[in-house]
CSV table of C-alpha atoms in Angstrom, one decimal:
chain,number,residue,atom,x,y,z
A,1219,UNK,CA,83.6,61.0,117.9
A,1220,UNK,CA,84.5,59.5,114.5
A,1221,UNK,CA,85.9,56.4,116.3
A,1222,UNK,CA,83.5,54.9,118.8
A,1223,UNK,CA,83.5,55.2,121.8
A,1224,UNK,CA,86.6,57.5,121.4
A,1225,UNK,CA,89.8,57.6,119.5
A,1226,UNK,CA,91.8,56.8,122.6
A,1227,UNK,CA,89.8,53.7,123.4
A,1228,UNK,CA,90.0,52.4,119.8
A,1229,UNK,CA,93.8,53.0,119.6
A,1230,UNK,CA,94.4,51.3,123.0
A,1231,UNK,CA,92.4,48.3,121.9
A,1232,UNK,CA,94.2,48.0,118.6
A,1233,UNK,CA,97.6,48.6,120.1
A,1234,UNK,CA,97.0,45.8,122.5
A,1235,UNK,CA,96.2,43.4,119.6
A,1236,UNK,CA,99.2,44.7,117.7
A,1237,UNK,CA,101.6,44.1,120.6
A,1238,UNK,CA,100.4,40.5,120.9
A,1239,UNK,CA,100.6,39.9,117.1
A,1240,UNK,CA,104.0,41.5,116.9
A,1241,UNK,CA,105.6,39.3,119.5
A,1242,UNK,CA,103.9,36.3,117.9
A,1243,UNK,CA,105.5,37.2,114.5
A,1244,UNK,CA,108.8,38.5,116.1
A,1245,UNK,CA,109.5,36.5,119.3
A,1246,UNK,CA,113.1,37.8,119.5
A,1247,UNK,CA,112.2,41.5,119.0
A,1248,UNK,CA,111.6,44.2,121.5
A,1249,UNK,CA,109.0,47.1,121.8
A,1250,UNK,CA,109.0,50.3,123.6
A,1251,UNK,CA,105.9,52.6,124.0
A,1252,UNK,CA,106.1,56.4,123.9
A,1253,UNK,CA,103.3,58.9,124.5
A,1254,UNK,CA,103.1,62.4,123.2
A,1255,UNK,CA,100.9,65.0,124.9
A,1256,UNK,CA,101.2,68.5,126.4
A,1257,UNK,CA,104.1,69.2,124.0
A,1258,UNK,CA,106.2,66.6,125.7
A,1259,UNK,CA,107.2,63.0,124.8
A,1260,UNK,CA,107.3,60.5,127.7
A,1261,UNK,CA,108.7,57.0,127.7
A,1262,UNK,CA,105.8,54.8,128.8
A,1263,UNK,CA,107.8,51.5,128.7
A,1264,UNK,CA,111.4,50.8,127.9
A,1265,UNK,CA,112.5,48.4,125.1
A,1266,UNK,CA,111.4,44.9,126.2
A,1267,UNK,CA,110.1,41.6,125.0
A,1268,UNK,CA,107.2,41.0,127.4
A,1269,UNK,CA,103.8,41.7,125.8
A,1270,UNK,CA,102.0,41.5,129.1
A,1271,UNK,CA,104.2,44.1,130.7
A,1272,UNK,CA,103.6,46.6,127.8
A,1273,UNK,CA,99.9,46.1,127.8
A,1274,UNK,CA,99.6,46.4,131.6
A,1275,UNK,CA,101.3,49.8,131.6
A,1276,UNK,CA,99.4,51.0,128.5
A,1277,UNK,CA,96.0,50.3,129.9
A,1278,UNK,CA,96.9,52.0,133.2
A,1279,UNK,CA,97.8,55.3,131.6
A,1280,UNK,CA,95.3,56.3,129.0
A,1281,UNK,CA,94.7,59.9,128.4
A,1282,UNK,CA,95.4,62.8,126.0
A,1283,UNK,CA,95.7,66.6,126.4
A,1284,UNK,CA,97.5,69.6,125.1
A,1285,UNK,CA,99.6,70.0,121.9
A,1286,UNK,CA,101.5,67.3,120.1
A,1287,UNK,CA,105.2,67.6,119.3
A,1288,UNK,CA,106.5,65.3,116.6
A,1289,UNK,CA,110.0,66.5,117.0
A,1290,UNK,CA,110.2,65.7,120.7
A,1291,UNK,CA,108.9,62.3,120.0
A,1292,UNK,CA,111.5,61.6,117.3
A,1293,UNK,CA,114.3,62.9,119.6
A,1294,UNK,CA,113.3,60.6,122.4
A,1295,UNK,CA,112.9,57.6,120.0
A,1296,UNK,CA,116.3,58.2,118.5
A,1297,UNK,CA,117.9,58.1,121.9
A,1298,UNK,CA,116.1,54.8,122.7
A,1299,UNK,CA,117.0,53.1,119.4
A,1300,UNK,CA,120.6,54.3,119.3
A,1301,UNK,CA,121.6,51.2,121.5
A,1302,UNK,CA,120.2,48.8,118.9
A,1303,UNK,CA,123.1,46.9,117.2
A,1304,UNK,CA,123.7,47.2,113.5
A,1305,UNK,CA,122.2,43.8,112.7
A,1306,UNK,CA,118.8,44.8,114.1
A,1307,UNK,CA,116.0,46.8,112.6
A,1308,UNK,CA,115.3,50.3,114.0
A,1309,UNK,CA,111.6,51.1,113.4
A,1310,UNK,CA,109.1,53.6,114.7
A,1311,UNK,CA,105.4,53.3,114.2
A,1312,UNK,CA,103.6,56.6,115.0
A,1313,UNK,CA,99.8,56.6,115.6
A,1314,UNK,CA,99.0,60.3,115.1
A,1315,UNK,CA,95.7,61.9,115.9
A,1316,UNK,CA,96.6,65.6,115.9
A,1317,UNK,CA,96.3,68.0,112.9
A,1318,UNK,CA,99.5,69.9,113.7
A,1319,UNK,CA,102.8,69.6,115.5
A,1320,UNK,CA,104.2,72.1,118.0
A,1321,UNK,CA,108.0,71.8,117.9
A,1322,UNK,CA,110.7,73.6,119.8
A,1323,UNK,CA,113.2,73.6,116.9
A,1324,UNK,CA,113.8,72.6,113.3
A,1325,UNK,CA,112.0,69.3,112.8
A,1326,UNK,CA,113.8,68.9,109.4
A,1327,UNK,CA,117.1,68.5,111.2
A,1328,UNK,CA,115.6,65.8,113.5
A,1329,UNK,CA,114.2,63.9,110.4
A,1330,UNK,CA,117.7,64.0,108.9
A,1331,UNK,CA,119.2,62.6,112.1
A,1332,UNK,CA,116.7,59.7,112.0
A,1333,UNK,CA,117.6,59.1,108.4
A,1334,UNK,CA,121.3,59.0,109.3
A,1335,UNK,CA,120.6,56.6,112.2
A,1336,UNK,CA,118.8,54.2,109.8
A,1337,UNK,CA,115.5,54.6,111.7
A,1338,UNK,CA,112.5,53.6,109.5
A,1339,UNK,CA,109.5,55.8,110.5
A,1340,UNK,CA,106.0,54.9,109.6
A,1341,UNK,CA,102.9,56.9,110.5
A,1342,UNK,CA,99.2,56.0,110.7
A,1343,UNK,CA,97.0,59.1,110.9
A,1344,UNK,CA,93.6,59.3,112.5
A,1345,UNK,CA,92.6,62.7,111.1
A,1346,UNK,CA,93.7,64.3,107.8
A,1347,UNK,CA,96.9,63.8,105.8
A,1348,UNK,CA,99.8,66.0,107.0
A,1349,UNK,CA,102.7,67.1,104.9
A,1350,UNK,CA,105.3,66.7,107.7
A,1351,UNK,CA,104.2,63.1,108.4
A,1352,UNK,CA,104.4,62.2,104.7
A,1353,UNK,CA,107.8,63.9,104.4
A,1354,UNK,CA,109.1,62.0,107.4
A,1355,UNK,CA,108.0,58.6,106.0
A,1356,UNK,CA,109.4,59.3,102.5
A,1357,UNK,CA,112.8,60.4,103.9
A,1358,UNK,CA,113.2,57.4,106.2
A,1359,UNK,CA,111.7,54.7,103.9
A,1360,UNK,CA,108.5,54.2,105.9
A,1361,UNK,CA,104.9,54.1,105.0
A,1362,UNK,CA,102.2,56.8,105.6
A,1363,UNK,CA,98.5,56.1,105.6
A,1364,UNK,CA,95.3,57.6,107.1
A,1365,UNK,CA,92.7,55.4,108.6
A,1366,UNK,CA,89.2,55.8,107.3
A,1367,UNK,CA,87.4,53.9,110.1
A,1368,UNK,CA,88.1,51.4,112.8
A,1369,UNK,CA,88.3,48.4,110.6
A,1370,UNK,CA,90.7,50.2,108.2
A,1371,UNK,CA,92.8,51.3,111.1
A,1372,UNK,CA,93.0,47.6,112.3
A,1373,UNK,CA,94.2,46.5,108.8
A,1374,UNK,CA,96.8,49.3,108.7
A,1375,UNK,CA,98.4,48.6,112.1
A,1376,UNK,CA,98.4,44.9,111.6
A,1377,UNK,CA,100.4,45.3,108.3
A,1378,UNK,CA,103.3,46.4,110.5
A,1379,UNK,CA,103.5,43.2,112.6
A,1380,UNK,CA,105.5,41.1,110.1
A,1381,UNK,CA,109.2,42.2,109.9
A,1382,UNK,CA,110.3,44.2,106.8
A,1383,UNK,CA,112.9,42.7,104.4
A,1384,UNK,CA,116.5,43.4,105.5
A,1385,UNK,CA,118.6,45.8,103.5
A,1386,UNK,CA,121.7,44.0,102.3
A,1387,UNK,CA,124.1,46.8,103.0
A,1388,UNK,CA,123.0,47.1,106.6
A,1389,UNK,CA,122.6,43.3,107.3
A,1390,UNK,CA,126.0,42.6,108.6
A,1391,UNK,CA,126.7,39.1,109.8
A,1392,UNK,CA,127.5,39.0,113.5
A,1393,UNK,CA,127.7,36.2,116.1
A,1394,UNK,CA,125.2,36.8,118.9
A,1395,UNK,CA,125.6,35.3,122.3
A,1396,UNK,CA,122.4,33.6,123.5
A,1397,UNK,CA,121.5,31.4,126.4
A,1398,UNK,CA,119.0,28.6,126.5
A,1399,UNK,CA,117.8,28.6,130.2
A,1400,UNK,CA,116.5,25.5,132.0
A,1401,UNK,CA,112.9,25.6,133.3
A,1402,UNK,CA,112.7,25.5,137.1
A,1403,UNK,CA,111.2,22.5,138.8
A,1404,UNK,CA,107.7,22.6,140.3
A,1405,UNK,CA,108.7,22.8,143.9
A,1406,UNK,CA,111.9,25.0,143.6
A,1407,UNK,CA,112.0,28.3,145.5
A,1408,UNK,CA,114.2,31.2,144.5
A,1409,UNK,CA,114.3,35.0,144.2
A,1410,UNK,CA,113.2,36.3,140.8
A,1411,UNK,CA,115.7,38.8,139.4
A,1412,UNK,CA,113.0,40.6,137.4
A,1413,UNK,CA,110.7,41.6,140.3
A,1414,UNK,CA,113.0,41.0,143.3
A,1415,UNK,CA,110.4,38.6,144.8
A,1416,UNK,CA,110.4,35.0,146.0
A,1417,UNK,CA,108.8,32.8,143.4
A,1418,UNK,CA,107.9,29.1,143.7
A,1419,UNK,CA,108.3,26.8,140.7
A,1420,UNK,CA,107.7,29.3,137.8
A,1421,UNK,CA,110.7,30.6,136.1
A,1422,UNK,CA,113.9,29.9,134.1
A,1423,UNK,CA,117.5,29.7,135.3
A,1424,UNK,CA,120.2,31.6,133.4
A,1425,UNK,CA,122.9,29.2,132.2
A,1426,UNK,CA,125.7,31.7,132.9
A,1427,UNK,CA,125.0,33.3,136.3
A,1428,UNK,CA,122.2,31.0,137.5
A,1429,UNK,CA,119.8,33.9,138.1
A,1430,UNK,CA,116.0,33.3,137.9
A,1431,UNK,CA,113.8,35.1,135.4
A,1432,UNK,CA,110.0,34.9,134.9
A,1433,UNK,CA,109.5,34.6,131.2
A,1434,UNK,CA,111.3,34.3,127.8
A,1435,UNK,CA,112.6,35.9,125.7
A,1436,UNK,CA,114.4,38.5,127.8
A,1437,UNK,CA,117.8,39.7,128.9
A,1438,UNK,CA,119.3,38.4,132.1
A,1439,UNK,CA,119.1,41.3,134.7
A,1440,UNK,CA,122.4,40.1,136.3
A,1441,UNK,CA,124.8,39.2,133.5
A,1442,UNK,CA,123.0,40.7,130.5
A,1443,UNK,CA,122.9,37.5,128.4
A,1444,UNK,CA,120.0,37.2,126.0
A,1445,UNK,CA,117.8,34.3,127.0
A,1446,UNK,CA,115.6,32.5,124.5
A,1447,UNK,CA,114.1,29.2,123.8
A,1448,UNK,CA,114.4,27.0,120.8
A,1449,UNK,CA,110.8,27.6,119.6
A,1450,UNK,CA,111.5,31.4,119.5
A,1451,UNK,CA,114.4,30.8,117.1
A,1452,UNK,CA,112.4,28.5,115.0
A,1453,UNK,CA,109.6,31.0,114.7
A,1454,UNK,CA,112.0,33.8,113.7
A,1455,UNK,CA,113.8,31.6,111.1
A,1456,UNK,CA,111.2,31.9,108.3
A,1457,UNK,CA,111.5,35.7,108.2
A,1458,UNK,CA,115.2,35.4,107.5
A,1459,UNK,CA,114.7,32.9,104.7
A,1460,UNK,CA,111.2,33.4,103.2
A,1461,UNK,CA,109.8,31.1,100.6
A,1462,UNK,CA,110.1,32.3,97.0
A,1463,UNK,CA,106.8,33.3,95.3
A,1464,UNK,CA,105.3,30.4,93.3
A,1465,UNK,CA,105.0,30.7,89.5
A,1466,UNK,CA,101.7,30.6,87.7
A,1467,UNK,CA,101.1,27.5,85.7
A,1468,UNK,CA,99.8,27.5,82.1
A,1469,UNK,CA,96.8,25.4,81.3
A,1470,UNK,CA,98.8,23.3,78.8
A,1471,UNK,CA,100.9,21.8,81.6
A,1472,UNK,CA,97.8,20.5,83.4
A,1473,UNK,CA,96.5,18.8,80.3
A,1474,UNK,CA,99.8,16.9,79.7
A,1475,UNK,CA,98.8,13.2,79.5
A,1476,UNK,CA,102.3,12.1,80.3
A,1477,UNK,CA,102.1,13.4,83.8
A,1478,UNK,CA,98.7,13.0,85.5
A,1479,UNK,CA,100.2,13.9,88.9
A,1480,UNK,CA,100.3,17.5,87.9
A,1481,UNK,CA,96.5,17.7,87.7
A,1482,UNK,CA,96.2,17.4,91.5
A,1483,UNK,CA,97.4,19.8,94.2
A,1484,UNK,CA,100.5,18.4,96.0
A,1485,UNK,CA,99.3,20.0,99.2
A,1486,UNK,CA,95.7,19.1,99.6
A,1487,UNK,CA,95.5,16.4,96.9
A,1488,UNK,CA,92.5,18.0,95.4
A,1489,UNK,CA,92.0,18.1,91.6
A,1490,UNK,CA,93.3,21.3,89.8
A,1491,UNK,CA,90.8,20.7,87.0
A,1492,UNK,CA,87.5,22.6,87.2
A,1493,UNK,CA,84.1,21.3,85.9
A,1494,UNK,CA,84.4,19.8,82.5
A,1495,UNK,CA,88.0,18.8,83.1
A,1496,UNK,CA,89.1,22.3,82.2
A,1497,UNK,CA,92.3,23.5,83.9
A,1498,UNK,CA,91.9,25.9,86.8
A,1499,UNK,CA,94.2,28.5,88.3
A,1500,UNK,CA,97.2,27.0,90.0
A,1501,UNK,CA,100.9,27.7,90.8
A,1502,UNK,CA,104.1,25.7,91.0
A,1503,UNK,CA,107.2,26.0,93.2
A,1504,UNK,CA,110.2,27.2,91.3
A,1505,UNK,CA,112.5,24.7,93.1
A,1506,UNK,CA,110.7,21.4,93.3
A,1507,UNK,CA,108.2,22.1,90.4
A,1508,UNK,CA,105.3,20.7,92.5
A,1509,UNK,CA,101.8,22.1,91.7
A,1510,UNK,CA,99.6,23.8,94.3
A,1511,UNK,CA,96.1,25.3,94.3
A,1512,UNK,CA,95.7,28.9,95.2
A,1513,UNK,CA,94.4,28.1,98.7
A,1514,UNK,CA,97.5,26.0,99.5
A,1515,UNK,CA,99.7,28.8,98.0
A,1516,UNK,CA,98.3,31.3,100.5
A,1517,UNK,CA,98.5,28.9,103.4
A,1518,UNK,CA,102.2,28.0,102.6
A,1519,UNK,CA,103.4,31.6,102.3
A,1520,UNK,CA,101.4,33.1,105.2
A,1521,UNK,CA,101.2,30.3,107.8
A,1522,UNK,CA,103.3,27.3,107.0
A,1523,UNK,CA,106.4,29.0,105.7
A,1524,UNK,CA,107.7,25.7,104.2
A,1525,UNK,CA,107.1,24.2,100.8
A,1526,UNK,CA,105.8,20.6,101.2
A,1527,UNK,CA,107.3,19.6,97.9
A,1528,UNK,CA,110.8,20.8,98.8
A,1529,UNK,CA,110.5,19.2,102.3
A,1530,UNK,CA,109.4,15.8,100.8
A,1531,UNK,CA,112.4,15.8,98.4
A,1532,UNK,CA,114.8,16.7,101.1
A,1533,UNK,CA,113.6,13.9,103.4
A,1534,UNK,CA,113.4,11.3,100.6
A,1535,UNK,CA,117.0,11.8,99.4
A,1536,UNK,CA,119.1,8.8,100.5
A,1537,UNK,CA,122.2,9.3,102.6
A,1538,UNK,CA,125.2,7.5,101.2
A,1539,UNK,CA,128.1,6.9,103.6
A,1540,UNK,CA,131.5,6.0,102.3
A,1541,UNK,CA,134.1,4.2,104.3
A,1542,UNK,CA,137.7,4.2,103.4
């Protein structure tokens, strides 16, 4: 009863929020849900990119009983993630409430297999710290933490929504086939390949086989082509090329009389000088050298994902065309 009204209710609520936030941050990624109870690991949902489908199944099968087997869960997850190509991340986030694990074999061998398969395992505990969970996270490069209360649990699970940095030796460049389907007209009638039902108007048409799907992103159920929209690619771009951290500016630069423009934030145009014309805390972009206040710094790196100074310089550069 340390989580009100119960651990299961709190976990389900936070997992629902996590699934929505995950797909908002990673629109081209996929999630699969696995439950562990009665010593058996069951696949609740297969790997897919529909948040509503995962949440619907999750809310319909809440329950806990029996012993927990961490080894069976890792074996099942390894089989699910073995189909992920080399350019993709293989991650496992385990929400563990038990104080022990009842395994049929040597769990150390299973952990070694996960390490060899480049599967990054992270654990959020709801009870006390366990050695085997900590050992699993250390060997696979994941993170291990124990939630103190519901608000702390929310913070811990939301930290896993943004994608981790790619490891250079595993980030192999590959060409990926993608299709940009056309949205169906309002009055069109066709059979949806997802649910095998007749749908009116709502849906997208695969550019390769002309099959109808309900939502994006997804894989075409007929030809297997990955179907996305241009906004999905745009929202995934900033994770591949993040903005470099801004450098802290010394007070002497702000007091330079030769350049008064440095005393104002390039983002919000507010003064960087505090009361008494004393220089306050500010940062500067290492590329364009524009100065920003701390509020704009946080907004640029966490929400905007583009430097206004660099963008203004790029758009202001003239284009010279030579003929000859």
